[in-house]
């Protein structure tokens, strides 16, 4: 009887460990991608102050929205007085639908990895200082 209870407790302990590990690793990949963006930007108005890389997921950060599975769906940083450059790690947000970075002072090029954002609904980069090949959007 006692032995059976200990086995059940041991099983639940193991289950919690595995679940915790899964949450941490899946959460951190997206948090790491957004932390890379933060580190690449200058943020005089401190809009990224809540972006604490030590949290298990980025879902509690301001200007970040997640789905119920704690995967990032929105990054809303329009008109935030940010400067600096975009990072290729942005391509590592598989459920990202809205990337709003309009009206900042972002320079450099648009990372090709954004092509991996298959769920993207809106990509707003207007009113920045981006350079590189211009997009050819007309069907000819
Ligand atoms: C860009 O930077 C300049 C100089 O710091 C500033 O005056 C301007 O308001 C900034 N523009 C945006 C959209 O943040
Ligand atoms: C934007 O940041 C610059 C410094 O980089 C600062 O001089 C300016 O006042 C800021 N503009 C706004 C609207 O916060
Ligand atoms: C998309 O992601 C895959 C796997 O992470 C990577 O190998 C590939 O280079 C990426 N493609 C682009 C365009 O970034
Ligand atoms: C962005 O580009 C505008 C127009 O070319 C320029 O006036 C401004 O100084 C640039 N800002 C930065 C931060 O490079």
XYZ file of N, CA and C and ligand atoms in Angstrom:
476
model
N 0.854 -1.201 0.000
C 0.000 0.000 0.000
C 0.889 1.250 0.000
N 1.763 1.350 1.007
C 2.690 2.477 1.124
C 3.579 2.577 -0.125
N 4.004 1.408 -0.547
C 4.909 1.323 -1.692
C 4.204 1.812 -2.980
N 2.924 1.428 -3.108
C 2.153 1.853 -4.278
C 1.989 3.364 -4.296
N 1.744 3.951 -3.148
C 1.564 5.395 -3.083
C 2.851 6.113 -3.480
N 3.960 5.565 -3.021
C 5.246 6.189 -3.358
C 5.511 6.114 -4.856
N 5.104 5.000 -5.452
C 5.308 4.863 -6.897
C 4.475 5.891 -7.669
N 3.238 6.104 -7.179
C 2.370 7.080 -7.845
C 2.945 8.489 -7.685
N 3.404 8.785 -6.472
C 4.009 10.097 -6.246
C 5.225 10.288 -7.150
N 6.035 9.228 -7.231
C 7.231 9.300 -8.069
C 6.867 9.545 -9.522
N 5.804 8.906 -9.967
C 5.377 9.081 -11.352
C 4.957 10.524 -11.631
N 4.180 11.095 -10.680
C 3.731 12.474 -10.893
C 4.894 13.457 -10.835
N 5.838 13.184 -9.961
C 7.032 14.028 -9.877
C 7.752 14.042 -11.218
N 7.902 12.859 -11.804
C 8.571 12.701 -13.091
C 7.799 13.441 -14.202
N 6.455 13.293 -14.147
C 5.605 13.931 -15.154
C 5.758 15.452 -15.115
N 5.784 16.008 -13.885
C 5.914 17.456 -13.725
C 7.266 17.914 -14.260
N 8.297 17.140 -13.998
C 9.634 17.495 -14.493
C 9.659 17.567 -16.014
N 9.081 16.567 -16.645
C 9.083 16.508 -18.105
C 8.266 17.664 -18.682
N 7.093 17.912 -18.088
C 6.212 18.980 -18.562
C 6.908 20.327 -18.441
N 7.570 20.536 -17.319
C 8.296 21.768 -17.063
C 9.398 21.969 -18.100
N 10.094 20.889 -18.405
C 11.188 20.949 -19.367
C 10.666 21.321 -20.754
N 9.540 20.705 -21.135
C 8.945 20.980 -22.442
C 8.532 22.449 -22.528
N 7.880 22.951 -21.476
C 7.450 24.347 -21.443
C 8.643 25.290 -21.557
N 9.691 24.993 -20.783
C 10.863 25.854 -20.777
C 11.520 25.926 -22.132
N 11.741 24.754 -22.742
C 12.477 24.767 -23.998
C 11.649 25.403 -25.107
N 10.341 25.116 -25.152
C 9.539 25.709 -26.226
C 9.370 27.208 -25.995
N 9.189 27.615 -24.736
C 9.029 29.039 -24.431
C 10.293 29.811 -24.705
N 11.421 29.265 -24.327
C 12.663 30.012 -24.443
C 13.079 30.300 -25.868
N 12.771 29.405 -26.805
C 13.186 29.637 -28.189
C 12.596 30.951 -28.701
N 11.324 31.204 -28.421
C 10.686 32.431 -28.898
C 11.142 33.634 -28.079
N 11.307 33.431 -26.765
C 11.839 34.503 -25.919
C 13.244 34.901 -26.356
N 14.043 33.909 -26.719
C 15.410 34.185 -27.168
C 15.404 34.986 -28.466
N 14.493 34.646 -29.370
C 14.412 35.369 -30.647
C 14.059 36.837 -30.397
N 13.093 37.067 -29.504
C 12.694 38.444 -29.219
C 13.770 39.181 -28.418
N 14.490 38.458 -27.558
C 15.595 39.083 -26.828
C 16.692 39.531 -27.788
N 16.921 38.729 -28.834
C 17.914 39.102 -29.844
C 17.495 40.398 -30.529
N 16.182 40.552 -30.783
C 15.689 41.796 -31.384
C 15.917 42.964 -30.428
N 15.570 42.758 -29.157
C 15.754 43.813 -28.159
C 17.215 44.259 -28.106
N 18.121 43.274 -28.104
C 19.548 43.599 -27.998
C 20.072 44.332 -29.223
N 19.354 44.198 -30.329
C 19.791 44.825 -31.573
C 19.223 46.232 -31.737
N 18.291 46.609 -30.858
C 17.617 47.905 -30.983
C 18.029 48.855 -29.872
N 18.040 50.132 -30.206
C 18.202 51.161 -29.195
C 16.803 51.654 -28.827
N 16.541 51.782 -27.545
C 15.175 51.957 -27.047
C 15.117 53.109 -26.028
N 15.262 54.340 -26.521
C 15.346 55.475 -25.578
C 14.080 55.660 -24.734
N 12.935 55.241 -25.255
C 11.687 55.424 -24.492
C 11.370 54.224 -23.597
N 12.259 53.241 -23.571
C 12.135 52.052 -22.693
C 10.824 51.287 -22.883
N 10.401 51.157 -24.120
C 9.181 50.373 -24.373
C 9.441 48.866 -24.236
N 10.723 48.464 -24.263
C 11.071 47.040 -24.160
C 11.549 46.672 -22.756
N 11.272 47.536 -21.805
C 11.788 47.314 -20.448
C 11.253 46.011 -19.819
N 10.016 45.640 -20.159
C 9.424 44.433 -19.564
C 9.912 43.148 -20.239
N 10.746 43.267 -21.267
C 11.207 42.079 -21.996
C 12.330 41.410 -21.214
N 11.937 40.636 -20.208
C 12.868 39.972 -19.298
C 13.164 38.569 -19.812
N 14.370 38.364 -20.294
C 14.746 37.093 -20.936
C 14.760 35.916 -19.966
N 14.708 36.162 -18.657
C 14.768 35.046 -17.705
C 13.392 34.437 -17.452
N 12.313 35.060 -17.943
C 10.981 34.477 -17.762
C 10.816 33.267 -18.688
N 9.954 32.329 -18.298
C 9.816 31.073 -19.047
C 9.261 31.322 -20.445
N 8.317 32.231 -20.581
C 7.827 32.598 -21.910
C 7.828 34.125 -22.027
N 7.782 34.650 -23.267
C 7.702 36.098 -23.447
C 6.258 36.609 -23.371
N 5.321 35.742 -22.995
C 3.898 36.066 -23.126
C 3.408 37.142 -22.161
N 4.163 37.421 -21.103
C 3.756 38.477 -20.174
C 4.432 39.808 -20.502
N 5.291 39.821 -21.517
C 5.968 41.066 -21.880
C 4.973 42.025 -22.536
N 5.151 43.326 -22.304
C 4.339 44.325 -22.984
C 4.642 44.302 -24.480
N 3.626 44.556 -25.306
C 3.726 44.630 -26.769
C 3.903 43.264 -27.418
N 3.720 42.177 -26.627
C 3.798 40.810 -27.160
C 2.481 40.112 -26.828
N 1.902 39.417 -27.804
C 0.673 38.655 -27.580
C 0.930 37.199 -27.958
N 0.380 36.276 -27.170
C 0.555 34.846 -27.439
C -0.799 34.168 -27.648
N -0.766 32.992 -28.241
C -1.963 32.159 -28.320
C -2.060 31.323 -27.033
N -3.111 30.528 -26.855
C -3.245 29.750 -25.607
C -2.106 28.745 -25.386
N -1.348 28.421 -26.417
C -0.202 27.524 -26.258
C 1.091 28.262 -25.926
N 0.958 29.544 -25.533
C 2.136 30.349 -25.186
C 3.108 30.522 -26.340
N 2.569 30.615 -27.547
C 3.410 30.886 -28.709
C 3.056 32.292 -29.225
N 4.074 33.058 -29.597
C 3.886 34.466 -29.935
C 3.095 34.637 -31.233
N 2.024 35.450 -31.188
C 1.234 35.728 -32.386
C 1.347 37.183 -32.836
N 1.683 38.093 -31.908
C 1.773 39.510 -32.267
C 2.965 40.163 -31.590
N 3.609 41.066 -32.326
C 4.604 41.967 -31.753
C 4.196 43.368 -32.213
N 3.772 44.210 -31.263
C 3.232 45.534 -31.589
C 4.157 46.635 -31.094
N 5.007 47.099 -31.991
C 5.993 48.116 -31.620
C 6.002 49.262 -32.620
N 4.817 49.600 -33.135
C 4.727 50.747 -34.030
C 4.915 52.033 -33.244
N 5.576 53.033 -33.892
C 5.690 54.368 -33.318
C 6.305 54.363 -31.914
N 7.370 53.605 -31.737
C 7.969 53.419 -30.414
C 9.351 54.067 -30.296
N 9.737 54.830 -31.333
C 11.024 55.546 -31.318
C 12.221 54.589 -31.211
N 12.082 53.425 -31.812
C 13.182 52.455 -31.793
C 14.135 52.730 -32.957
N 15.423 52.500 -32.716
C 16.384 52.520 -33.817
C 17.263 51.281 -33.701
N 18.097 51.072 -34.708
C 18.899 49.849 -34.730
C 18.440 48.964 -35.868
N 18.681 47.672 -35.757
C 18.429 46.778 -36.878
C 17.545 45.603 -36.520
N 16.896 45.052 -37.530
C 16.113 43.821 -37.355
C 17.080 42.640 -37.256
N 16.614 41.518 -36.725
C 17.491 40.350 -36.582
C 16.881 39.140 -37.294
N 17.744 38.264 -37.771
C 17.269 37.083 -38.504
C 16.457 36.150 -37.603
N 16.663 36.251 -36.273
C 15.923 35.387 -35.336
C 14.411 35.613 -35.388
N 13.974 36.731 -35.980
C 12.525 36.969 -36.106
C 11.850 35.848 -36.897
N 12.624 35.153 -37.724
C 12.074 34.031 -38.490
C 11.761 32.815 -37.633
N 12.131 32.877 -36.341
C 11.931 31.737 -35.434
C 10.697 31.899 -34.550
N 9.702 32.637 -35.055
C 8.435 32.797 -34.320
C 7.351 32.161 -35.185
N 7.211 30.832 -35.135
C 6.411 30.103 -36.137
C 4.936 30.481 -36.181
N 4.404 31.068 -35.113
C 2.979 31.422 -35.122
C 2.732 32.916 -35.228
N 3.770 33.672 -35.548
C 3.631 35.128 -35.607
C 2.687 35.549 -36.738
N 1.682 36.349 -36.386
C 0.715 36.823 -37.380
C 0.867 38.308 -37.665
N 1.208 39.083 -36.645
C 1.321 40.538 -36.802
C 2.684 41.006 -36.318
N 3.453 41.588 -37.234
C 4.732 42.183 -36.859
C 4.638 43.666 -37.189
N 4.410 44.479 -36.163
C 4.142 45.908 -36.339
C 5.332 46.717 -35.845
N 6.063 47.286 -36.778
C 7.259 48.055 -36.425
C 7.290 49.381 -37.188
N 6.114 49.824 -37.637
C 6.047 51.050 -38.448
C 6.424 52.284 -37.607
N 6.874 53.299 -38.318
C 7.189 54.584 -37.700
C 8.184 54.485 -36.544
N 9.350 53.952 -36.888
C 10.493 53.951 -35.967
C 11.689 54.477 -36.753
N 12.866 54.281 -36.242
C 14.061 54.680 -36.988
C 14.931 53.469 -37.271
N 14.320 52.366 -37.679
C 15.062 51.119 -37.907
C 15.816 51.213 -39.231
N 17.080 50.825 -39.208
C 17.938 50.882 -40.395
C 18.358 49.463 -40.786
N 19.146 49.355 -41.839
C 19.629 48.045 -42.285
C 18.645 47.389 -43.238
N 18.773 46.094 -43.385
C 17.967 45.374 -44.373
C 16.895 44.519 -43.686
N 15.951 44.067 -44.491
C 14.895 43.173 -43.987
C 15.430 41.740 -44.052
N 15.505 41.034 -42.906
C 16.077 39.684 -42.925
C 15.268 38.729 -43.813
N 15.993 37.924 -44.582
C 15.328 36.950 -45.452
C 14.540 35.916 -44.660
N 14.928 35.700 -43.419
C 14.271 34.693 -42.585
C 12.801 35.015 -42.338
N 12.398 36.263 -42.591
C 10.971 36.583 -42.420
C 10.127 35.738 -43.376
N 10.773 35.203 -44.416
C 10.086 34.304 -45.337
C 9.605 33.025 -44.668
N 10.127 32.733 -43.487
C 9.710 31.534 -42.751
C 8.459 31.759 -41.913
N 7.987 32.987 -41.867
C 6.818 33.291 -41.019
C 5.551 32.988 -41.815
N 5.189 31.722 -41.857
C 4.107 31.284 -42.739
C 2.726 31.701 -42.251
N 2.609 32.097 -40.983
C 1.300 32.494 -40.456
C 1.073 34.000 -40.560
N 2.056 34.724 -41.092
C 2.013 36.181 -41.076
C 0.783 36.733 -41.804
N 0.073 37.639 -41.151
C -1.094 38.302 -41.707
C -0.727 39.740 -42.076
N 0.089 40.366 -41.227
C 0.430 41.770 -41.423
C 1.878 42.025 -41.046
N 2.602 42.655 -41.963
C 4.002 43.019 -41.727
C 4.112 44.504 -42.011
N 4.162 45.327 -40.979
C 4.194 46.776 -41.182
C 5.545 47.346 -40.792
N 6.291 47.732 -41.828
C 7.636 48.286 -41.620
C 7.736 49.695 -42.191
N 6.604 50.274 -42.597
C 6.657 51.601 -43.234
C 7.118 52.664 -42.244
N 7.626 53.769 -42.799
C 8.175 54.863 -41.990
C 9.339 54.410 -41.113
N 10.307 53.754 -41.734
C 11.585 53.446 -41.092
C 12.682 53.845 -42.061
N 13.894 53.466 -41.796
C 14.982 53.786 -42.709
C 15.651 52.513 -43.201
N 14.838 51.577 -43.673
C 15.355 50.300 -44.155
C 15.939 50.458 -45.553
N 16.922 49.625 -45.876
C 17.517 49.660 -47.207
C 17.582 48.238 -47.754
N 18.085 48.102 -48.966
C 18.177 46.784 -49.582
C 17.317 46.728 -50.815
N 17.280 45.549 -51.460
C 16.521 45.435 -52.706
C 15.051 45.774 -52.470
N 14.456 46.526 -53.398
C 13.052 46.871 -53.198
C 12.182 45.680 -53.574
N 11.085 45.536 -52.882
C 10.166 44.428 -53.147
C 9.391 44.722 -54.415
N 9.209 43.700 -55.216
C 8.457 43.864 -56.455
C 7.084 43.237 -56.237
N 6.098 44.072 -56.000
C 4.808 43.553 -55.556
C 3.761 43.475 -56.665
N 4.001 44.137 -57.801
C 2.969 44.103 -58.831
C 3.078 42.804 -59.639
N 1.963 42.327 -60.080
C 1.955 41.124 -60.908
C 2.094 41.550 -62.359
N 3.197 41.202 -63.006
C 3.351 41.640 -64.395
C 3.601 40.475 -65.336
C 13.895 59.295 -35.627
O 14.997 59.847 -34.963
C 14.992 61.284 -34.973
C 16.285 61.728 -34.346
O 16.521 61.076 -33.130
C 13.756 61.756 -34.217
O 13.696 63.151 -34.253
C 12.511 61.202 -34.889
O 11.386 61.562 -34.134
C 12.597 59.710 -34.972
N 11.461 59.207 -35.747
C 10.695 58.223 -35.316
C 9.575 57.888 -36.218
O 10.889 57.648 -34.264
C 13.208 59.544 -29.706
O 14.518 59.216 -29.263
C 15.423 60.294 -29.373
C 16.766 59.797 -28.905
O 17.172 58.712 -29.693
C 14.954 61.455 -28.551
O 15.836 62.562 -28.755
C 13.547 61.856 -28.961
O 13.052 62.858 -28.089
C 12.619 60.672 -28.897
N 11.321 61.046 -29.435
C 10.192 60.736 -28.821
C 8.938 61.176 -29.519
O 10.140 60.147 -27.767
C 13.683 28.690 -42.524
O 13.917 27.828 -41.451
C 14.714 26.723 -41.787
C 14.752 25.832 -40.599
O 14.935 26.578 -39.437
C 16.076 27.190 -42.202
O 16.884 26.103 -42.530
C 15.931 28.112 -43.388
O 17.181 28.659 -43.714
C 14.961 29.207 -43.083
N 14.690 29.930 -44.307
C 14.852 31.227 -44.388
C 14.501 31.870 -45.680
O 15.250 31.862 -43.456
C 15.968 58.420 -41.888
O 15.791 58.851 -43.201
C 15.357 60.203 -43.280
C 15.047 60.483 -44.726
O 16.005 59.934 -45.573
C 16.469 61.089 -42.716
O 16.050 62.436 -42.762
C 16.704 60.705 -41.274
O 17.787 61.447 -40.748
C 17.020 59.234 -41.161
N 17.087 58.886 -39.764
C 17.989 58.050 -39.293
C 17.911 57.766 -37.829
O 18.834 57.517 -39.987
